[in-house]
Amino acid sequence: MFLPDEAATLAAGAWLAAVLLPGDVVELHGPLGAGKTTLVRGILRARGWAGAVRSPSFNLLSVYDFELPVAHLDLYRLESPEGIGLEDLLHTHIILIEWPKGLDELVDEESRWRVEIVPVEPEGRELIVTPPQGRTIPALT
Ligand SMILES: Nc1ncnc2c1ncn2[C@@H]1O[C@H](COP(=O)(O)OP(=O)(O)O)[C@@H](O)[C@H]1O
Ligand SMILES: [Mg+2]
């Protein structure tokens, strides 16, 4: 779907937030500045997170423990998620991963959500969401 501006990306986050469950692993694809962190912000805000949502590019992993436990990762600087404690969160948290890689040993590809954000010239983004096998997401209206 087409996201004309940042508000639309936040709204798409709210749409996703309504279907994501603890234990879900979401790959967030798209170039630098595509809106991956913005989408995560939309997911968290929609579920009532009132605090800041920063890019985990330096800390690698941000854990939000509230009514909806969420782990937000940025693997850009890593070769795999090994050693950052992702295993411990896999069954309790919604796992949102920017620059995903090295996930095959932890979660089957068919069990992962795939989200792709593609910049559109001159403005806006195209969002493509592929749910895991056996899951669906209602159309965004
Ligand atoms: N649909 C959109 N159209 C135009 N700009 C957007 C859209 N969604 C987000 N943005 C802007 O693009 C930038 C994306 O930054 P960020 O979310 O940090 O990207 P990433 O995490 O993919 O590097 C922000 O400045 C945000 O305001
Ligand atoms: Mg980011």
Coordinates of N, CA and C and ligand atoms in Angstrom, one line a residue:
M1 N 0.8 -1.2 0.0 CA 0.0 0.0 0.0 C 0.9 1.2 0.0
F2 N 0.3 2.3 -0.5 CA 1.1 3.6 -0.6 C 1.0 4.4 0.7
L3 N 2.1 4.8 1.3 CA 2.1 5.7 2.5 C 2.6 7.0 2.0
P4 N 1.8 8.0 1.9 CA 2.2 9.3 1.4 C 3.1 10.1 2.3
D5 N 3.0 9.9 3.6 CA 3.8 10.7 4.5 C 4.0 10.0 5.8
E6 N 4.8 10.6 6.7 CA 5.1 10.0 8.0 C 3.9 9.5 8.8
A7 N 2.8 10.4 8.8 CA 1.6 10.0 9.5 C 1.0 8.7 9.0
A8 N 1.1 8.5 7.7 CA 0.6 7.2 7.1 C 1.5 6.0 7.6
T9 N 2.8 6.2 7.7 CA 3.6 5.1 8.2 C 3.3 4.8 9.7
L10 N 3.0 5.8 10.5 CA 2.6 5.6 11.9 C 1.3 4.9 11.9
A11 N 0.3 5.2 11.0 CA -1.0 4.6 11.0 C -0.8 3.1 10.5
A12 N 0.1 2.9 9.6 CA 0.4 1.5 9.2 C 0.9 0.7 10.4
G13 N 1.7 1.3 11.2 CA 2.2 0.7 12.4 C 1.0 0.3 13.3
A14 N 0.1 1.2 13.5 CA -1.1 0.8 14.3 C -1.9 -0.3 13.7
W15 N -2.0 -0.4 12.4 CA -2.7 -1.5 11.7 C -2.0 -2.8 12.0
L16 N -0.6 -2.8 12.0 CA 0.1 -4.0 12.3 C 0.0 -4.4 13.7
A17 N 0.0 -3.3 14.6 CA 0.0 -3.6 16.0 C -1.3 -4.4 16.4
A18 N -2.3 -4.2 15.7 CA -3.6 -4.9 16.0 C -3.5 -6.4 15.8
V19 N -2.5 -6.9 15.0 CA -2.5 -8.3 14.7 C -1.2 -9.0 15.2
L20 N -0.2 -8.2 15.6 CA 1.0 -8.9 16.1 C 0.8 -9.5 17.5
L21 N 1.4 -10.6 17.7 CA 1.3 -11.3 19.0 C 2.7 -11.6 19.5
P22 N 2.8 -11.7 20.9 CA 4.1 -12.1 21.5 C 4.5 -13.4 20.8
G23 N 5.8 -13.4 20.5 CA 6.4 -14.6 19.8 C 6.5 -14.3 18.3
D24 N 5.8 -13.3 17.8 CA 6.0 -13.0 16.3 C 7.3 -12.3 16.1
V25 N 7.9 -12.7 15.0 CA 9.2 -12.2 14.5 C 9.0 -11.4 13.2
V26 N 9.3 -10.1 13.2 CA 9.0 -9.3 12.0 C 10.3 -8.8 11.4
E27 N 10.6 -9.1 10.2 CA 11.7 -8.6 9.4 C 11.3 -7.3 8.8
L28 N 12.1 -6.2 9.1 CA 11.8 -4.9 8.5 C 12.9 -4.6 7.5
H29 N 12.5 -4.6 6.2 CA 13.4 -4.4 5.1 C 13.2 -3.0 4.5
G30 N 14.3 -2.4 4.0 CA 14.2 -1.1 3.4 C 15.5 -0.3 3.6
P31 N 15.8 0.6 2.7 CA 17.1 1.3 2.8 C 17.1 2.2 4.0
L32 N 18.3 2.8 4.3 CA 18.4 3.8 5.4 C 17.4 4.9 5.1
G33 N 16.7 5.3 6.2 CA 15.7 6.4 6.0 C 14.4 6.0 5.4
A34 N 14.2 4.7 5.2 CA 12.9 4.2 4.6 C 11.7 4.5 5.5
G35 N 11.9 4.3 6.8 CA 10.8 4.5 7.7 C 10.6 3.3 8.6
K36 N 11.6 2.4 8.7 CA 11.5 1.2 9.6 C 11.3 1.6 11.0
T37 N 12.1 2.5 11.5 CA 12.0 2.9 12.9 C 10.7 3.6 13.1
T38 N 10.3 4.4 12.2 CA 9.0 5.1 12.2 C 7.8 4.1 12.4
L39 N 7.9 3.0 11.6 CA 6.8 2.0 11.7 C 6.8 1.4 13.0
V40 N 8.0 1.1 13.6 CA 8.0 0.5 15.0 C 7.4 1.5 16.0
R41 N 7.7 2.8 15.8 CA 7.1 3.8 16.7 C 5.6 3.8 16.6
G42 N 5.1 3.6 15.4 CA 3.6 3.5 15.2 C 3.1 2.3 15.9
I43 N 3.8 1.2 15.8 CA 3.3 0.0 16.5 C 3.3 0.2 18.0
L44 N 4.3 0.7 18.6 CA 4.4 0.9 20.0 C 3.4 1.9 20.5
R45 N 3.3 3.0 19.8 CA 2.3 4.1 20.2 C 0.9 3.6 20.2
A46 N 0.6 2.8 19.2 CA -0.8 2.3 19.0 C -1.1 1.4 20.2
R47 N -0.1 0.7 20.8 CA -0.4 -0.2 21.9 C -0.2 0.5 23.3
G48 N -0.1 1.8 23.2 CA -0.1 2.6 24.5 C 1.3 3.0 25.0
W49 N 2.4 2.8 24.2 CA 3.7 3.2 24.7 C 3.8 4.8 24.6
A50 N 4.0 5.5 25.7 CA 3.9 6.9 25.7 C 5.4 7.5 25.6
G51 N 6.4 6.7 25.8 CA 7.7 7.2 25.8 C 8.3 7.3 24.4
A52 N 9.6 7.6 24.4 CA 10.3 7.8 23.1 C 10.6 6.4 22.5
V53 N 10.7 6.4 21.2 CA 11.1 5.2 20.5 C 12.2 5.6 19.6
R54 N 13.4 5.2 20.0 CA 14.6 5.6 19.3 C 15.2 4.4 18.4
S55 N 15.9 4.8 17.4 CA 16.6 3.8 16.6 C 17.6 3.0 17.5
P56 N 17.5 1.7 17.5 CA 18.5 0.9 18.2 C 19.8 0.7 17.4
S57 N 20.2 1.7 16.6 CA 21.4 1.4 15.8 C 22.7 1.3 16.6
F58 N 22.7 1.9 17.8 CA 24.0 1.8 18.6 C 23.8 0.8 19.7
N59 N 22.6 0.8 20.4 CA 22.4 -0.2 21.5 C 22.0 -1.5 21.0
L60 N 21.7 -1.6 19.7 CA 21.4 -2.9 19.0 C 20.0 -3.5 19.4
L61 N 19.7 -3.4 20.6 CA 18.4 -4.0 21.1 C 17.7 -3.1 22.1
S62 N 16.5 -2.7 21.9 CA 15.7 -2.0 22.8 C 14.5 -2.9 23.3
V63 N 14.3 -3.0 24.6 CA 13.2 -3.9 25.1 C 12.2 -3.0 25.7
Y64 N 11.0 -3.1 25.3 CA 9.8 -2.4 25.8 C 9.0 -3.3 26.6
D65 N 9.1 -3.3 27.9 CA 8.3 -4.2 28.7 C 7.1 -3.4 29.3
F66 N 6.0 -3.5 28.6 CA 4.8 -3.0 29.1 C 3.7 -4.0 28.8
E67 N 2.4 -3.6 28.8 CA 1.3 -4.5 28.5 C 1.6 -5.3 27.2
L68 N 2.3 -4.7 26.3 CA 2.7 -5.5 25.1 C 4.3 -5.5 25.0
P69 N 4.9 -6.7 25.4 CA 6.3 -6.7 25.4 C 6.9 -6.8 24.0
V70 N 7.7 -5.8 23.7 CA 8.3 -5.7 22.4 C 9.8 -5.6 22.5
A71 N 10.5 -6.3 21.5 CA 12.0 -6.1 21.4 C 12.2 -5.5 20.0
H72 N 13.0 -4.4 19.9 CA 13.3 -3.7 18.7 C 14.8 -3.8 18.4
L73 N 15.2 -4.4 17.3 CA 16.6 -4.7 17.1 C 17.0 -4.0 15.8
D74 N 18.3 -3.6 15.7 CA 18.9 -3.2 14.5 C 20.2 -3.9 14.3
L75 N 20.2 -4.8 13.3 CA 21.4 -5.7 13.1 C 22.4 -5.2 12.1
Y76 N 22.2 -3.9 11.7 CA 23.1 -3.3 10.7 C 24.5 -3.6 10.9
R77 N 25.0 -3.4 12.1 CA 26.5 -3.5 12.4 C 26.9 -5.0 12.7
L78 N 26.0 -5.9 12.7 CA 26.3 -7.3 13.1 C 26.2 -8.2 11.9
E79 N 26.8 -9.4 12.1 CA 26.8 -10.4 11.1 C 25.7 -11.4 11.4
S80 N 25.2 -11.4 12.6 CA 24.1 -12.3 13.1 C 23.6 -11.8 14.4
P81 N 22.4 -12.3 14.8 CA 21.9 -11.8 16.1 C 22.6 -12.5 17.3
E82 N 23.6 -13.3 17.0 CA 24.2 -14.1 18.1 C 24.8 -13.2 19.2
G83 N 24.6 -13.5 20.4 CA 25.3 -12.8 21.5 C 24.5 -11.6 22.0
I84 N 23.4 -11.2 21.5 CA 22.7 -10.1 22.0 C 21.5 -10.4 22.9
G85 N 21.2 -11.7 23.0 CA 20.2 -12.2 23.9 C 18.8 -12.3 23.3
L86 N 18.8 -12.4 22.0 CA 17.5 -12.5 21.3 C 16.7 -13.8 21.7
E87 N 17.5 -14.9 21.8 CA 16.9 -16.2 22.2 C 16.0 -16.0 23.4
D88 N 16.4 -15.3 24.4 CA 15.6 -15.2 25.6 C 14.3 -14.4 25.4
L89 N 14.1 -13.7 24.3 CA 12.9 -12.9 24.1 C 11.9 -13.5 23.1
L90 N 12.4 -14.6 22.4 CA 11.7 -15.1 21.3 C 10.3 -15.5 21.5
H91 N 10.0 -16.0 22.7 CA 8.6 -16.5 23.0 C 7.8 -15.6 23.8
T92 N 8.4 -14.5 24.3 CA 7.6 -13.6 25.2 C 7.3 -12.3 24.5
H93 N 8.1 -11.9 23.6 CA 8.1 -10.5 23.0 C 7.7 -10.6 21.5
I94 N 7.1 -9.5 21.0 CA 7.1 -9.2 19.6 C 8.4 -8.7 19.2
I95 N 9.0 -9.4 18.2 CA 10.4 -9.1 17.8 C 10.4 -8.3 16.5
L96 N 10.9 -7.1 16.5 CA 10.9 -6.2 15.3 C 12.3 -6.0 14.9
I97 N 12.7 -6.4 13.8 CA 14.2 -6.4 13.4 C 14.5 -5.6 12.2
E98 N 15.2 -4.5 12.4 CA 15.8 -3.8 11.2 C 17.1 -4.4 10.7
W99 N 17.3 -4.4 9.5 CA 18.5 -5.1 8.9 C 18.6 -6.6 9.3
P100 N 17.5 -7.3 9.1 CA 17.5 -8.7 9.6 C 18.5 -9.6 8.9
K101 N 19.1 -10.5 9.6 CA 20.0 -11.5 9.1 C 20.3 -12.5 10.1
G102 N 20.7 -13.7 9.6 CA 21.1 -14.8 10.5 C 20.0 -15.3 11.4
L103 N 18.7 -15.2 10.9 CA 17.6 -15.6 11.7 C 17.2 -17.1 11.5
D104 N 17.7 -17.8 10.5 CA 17.3 -19.1 10.2 C 17.4 -20.1 11.3
E105 N 18.4 -19.9 12.1 CA 18.7 -20.9 13.2 C 17.7 -20.7 14.4
L106 N 17.0 -19.5 14.4 CA 16.1 -19.2 15.5 C 14.7 -19.4 15.2
V107 N 14.3 -19.0 14.0 CA 12.9 -19.0 13.5 C 12.8 -19.4 12.0
D108 N 12.0 -20.3 11.7 CA 11.8 -20.7 10.3 C 11.4 -19.5 9.5
E109 N 11.8 -19.4 8.2 CA 11.5 -18.3 7.4 C 9.9 -18.2 7.2
E110 N 9.3 -19.3 7.1 CA 7.8 -19.3 6.9 C 7.1 -18.8 8.2
S111 N 7.7 -18.8 9.3 CA 7.1 -18.3 10.5 C 7.4 -16.8 10.8
R112 N 8.1 -16.2 9.9 CA 8.4 -14.8 10.1 C 7.5 -13.8 9.3
W113 N 7.2 -12.7 9.8 CA 6.6 -11.6 9.1 C 7.7 -11.0 8.2
R114 N 7.3 -10.6 7.0 CA 8.2 -9.8 6.2 C 7.6 -8.5 5.8
V115 N 8.2 -7.4 6.2 CA 7.7 -6.1 5.9 C 8.8 -5.4 5.1
E116 N 8.4 -4.8 4.0 CA 9.3 -4.1 3.1 C 8.8 -2.7 2.9
I117 N 9.7 -1.7 3.0 CA 9.3 -0.3 2.8 C 10.2 0.2 1.7
V118 N 9.5 0.6 0.6 CA 10.3 1.0 -0.6 C 10.0 2.5 -0.8
P119 N 11.1 3.3 -0.8 CA 10.9 4.8 -1.1 C 10.4 5.0 -2.5
V120 N 9.5 5.9 -2.7 CA 8.8 6.2 -3.9 C 9.2 7.7 -4.3
E121 N 9.6 7.9 -5.5 CA 10.0 9.3 -6.0 C 8.7 9.9 -6.5
P122 N 8.5 11.2 -6.2 CA 9.4 12.1 -5.4 C 9.1 12.0 -3.9
E123 N 8.1 11.3 -3.5 CA 7.7 11.4 -2.0 C 6.9 10.2 -1.7
G124 N 7.0 9.8 -0.4 CA 6.2 8.7 0.1 C 6.9 7.3 0.0
R125 N 6.2 6.3 0.5 CA 6.8 5.0 0.5 C 5.7 3.9 0.1
E126 N 6.2 2.8 -0.4 CA 5.3 1.7 -0.7 C 5.6 0.7 0.4
L127 N 4.5 0.2 1.0 CA 4.6 -0.8 2.1 C 4.1 -2.2 1.6
I128 N 4.9 -3.2 1.8 CA 4.5 -4.5 1.5 C 4.6 -5.4 2.7
V129 N 3.5 -6.0 3.1 CA 3.5 -6.8 4.3 C 3.2 -8.3 4.0
T130 N 4.0 -9.2 4.3 CA 3.8 -10.6 4.0 C 3.7 -11.3 5.4
P131 N 2.5 -11.8 5.8 CA 2.4 -12.5 7.1 C 3.0 -13.9 7.0
P132 N 3.3 -14.4 8.2 CA 3.8 -15.8 8.2 C 2.8 -16.8 7.7
Q133 N 3.2 -18.0 7.4 CA 2.3 -19.0 7.0 C 1.2 -19.2 8.0
G134 N -0.1 -19.3 7.5 CA -1.2 -19.5 8.4 C -1.7 -18.3 9.1
R135 N -1.2 -17.1 8.8 CA -1.7 -15.9 9.5 C -2.2 -15.0 8.4
T136 N -3.1 -14.1 8.7 CA -3.6 -13.1 7.8 C -3.6 -11.7 8.4
I137 N -3.7 -10.7 7.6 CA -3.9 -9.4 8.1 C -5.0 -8.7 7.3
P138 N -6.0 -8.1 8.0 CA -7.1 -7.5 7.3 C -6.6 -6.3 6.4
A139 N -7.3 -6.0 5.4 CA -7.0 -4.9 4.5 C -7.0 -3.6 5.3
L140 N -6.1 -2.7 5.1 CA -6.1 -1.4 5.8 C -7.0 -0.5 5.0
T141 N -8.1 0.0 5.8 CA -9.1 0.8 5.1 C -9.0 2.3 5.6
Ligands
LIG1 N1 5.5 7.4 4.2 C1 6.5 8.4 4.4 N2 6.7 9.3 3.5 C2 7.6 10.3 3.6 N3 8.5 10.3 4.6 C3 8.4 9.4 5.6 C4 7.4 8.3 5.5 N4 7.5 7.5 6.6 C5 8.6 8.0 7.3 N5 9.1 9.1 6.7 C6 10.3 9.9 7.1 O1 11.4 9.2 6.7 C7 12.4 9.1 7.7 C8 12.5 7.7 8.1 O2 13.4 7.6 9.2 P1 13.5 6.2 10.0 O3 12.1 5.7 10.4 O4 14.5 6.4 11.0 O5 14.0 5.2 8.8 P2 14.8 3.8 8.9 O6 14.6 3.3 10.3 O7 14.3 3.0 7.9 O8 16.3 4.2 8.7 C9 11.9 10.0 8.8 O9 12.4 11.3 8.7 C10 10.3 10.0 8.6 O10 9.7 11.2 9.0
MG2 MG 16.0 2.7 11.8

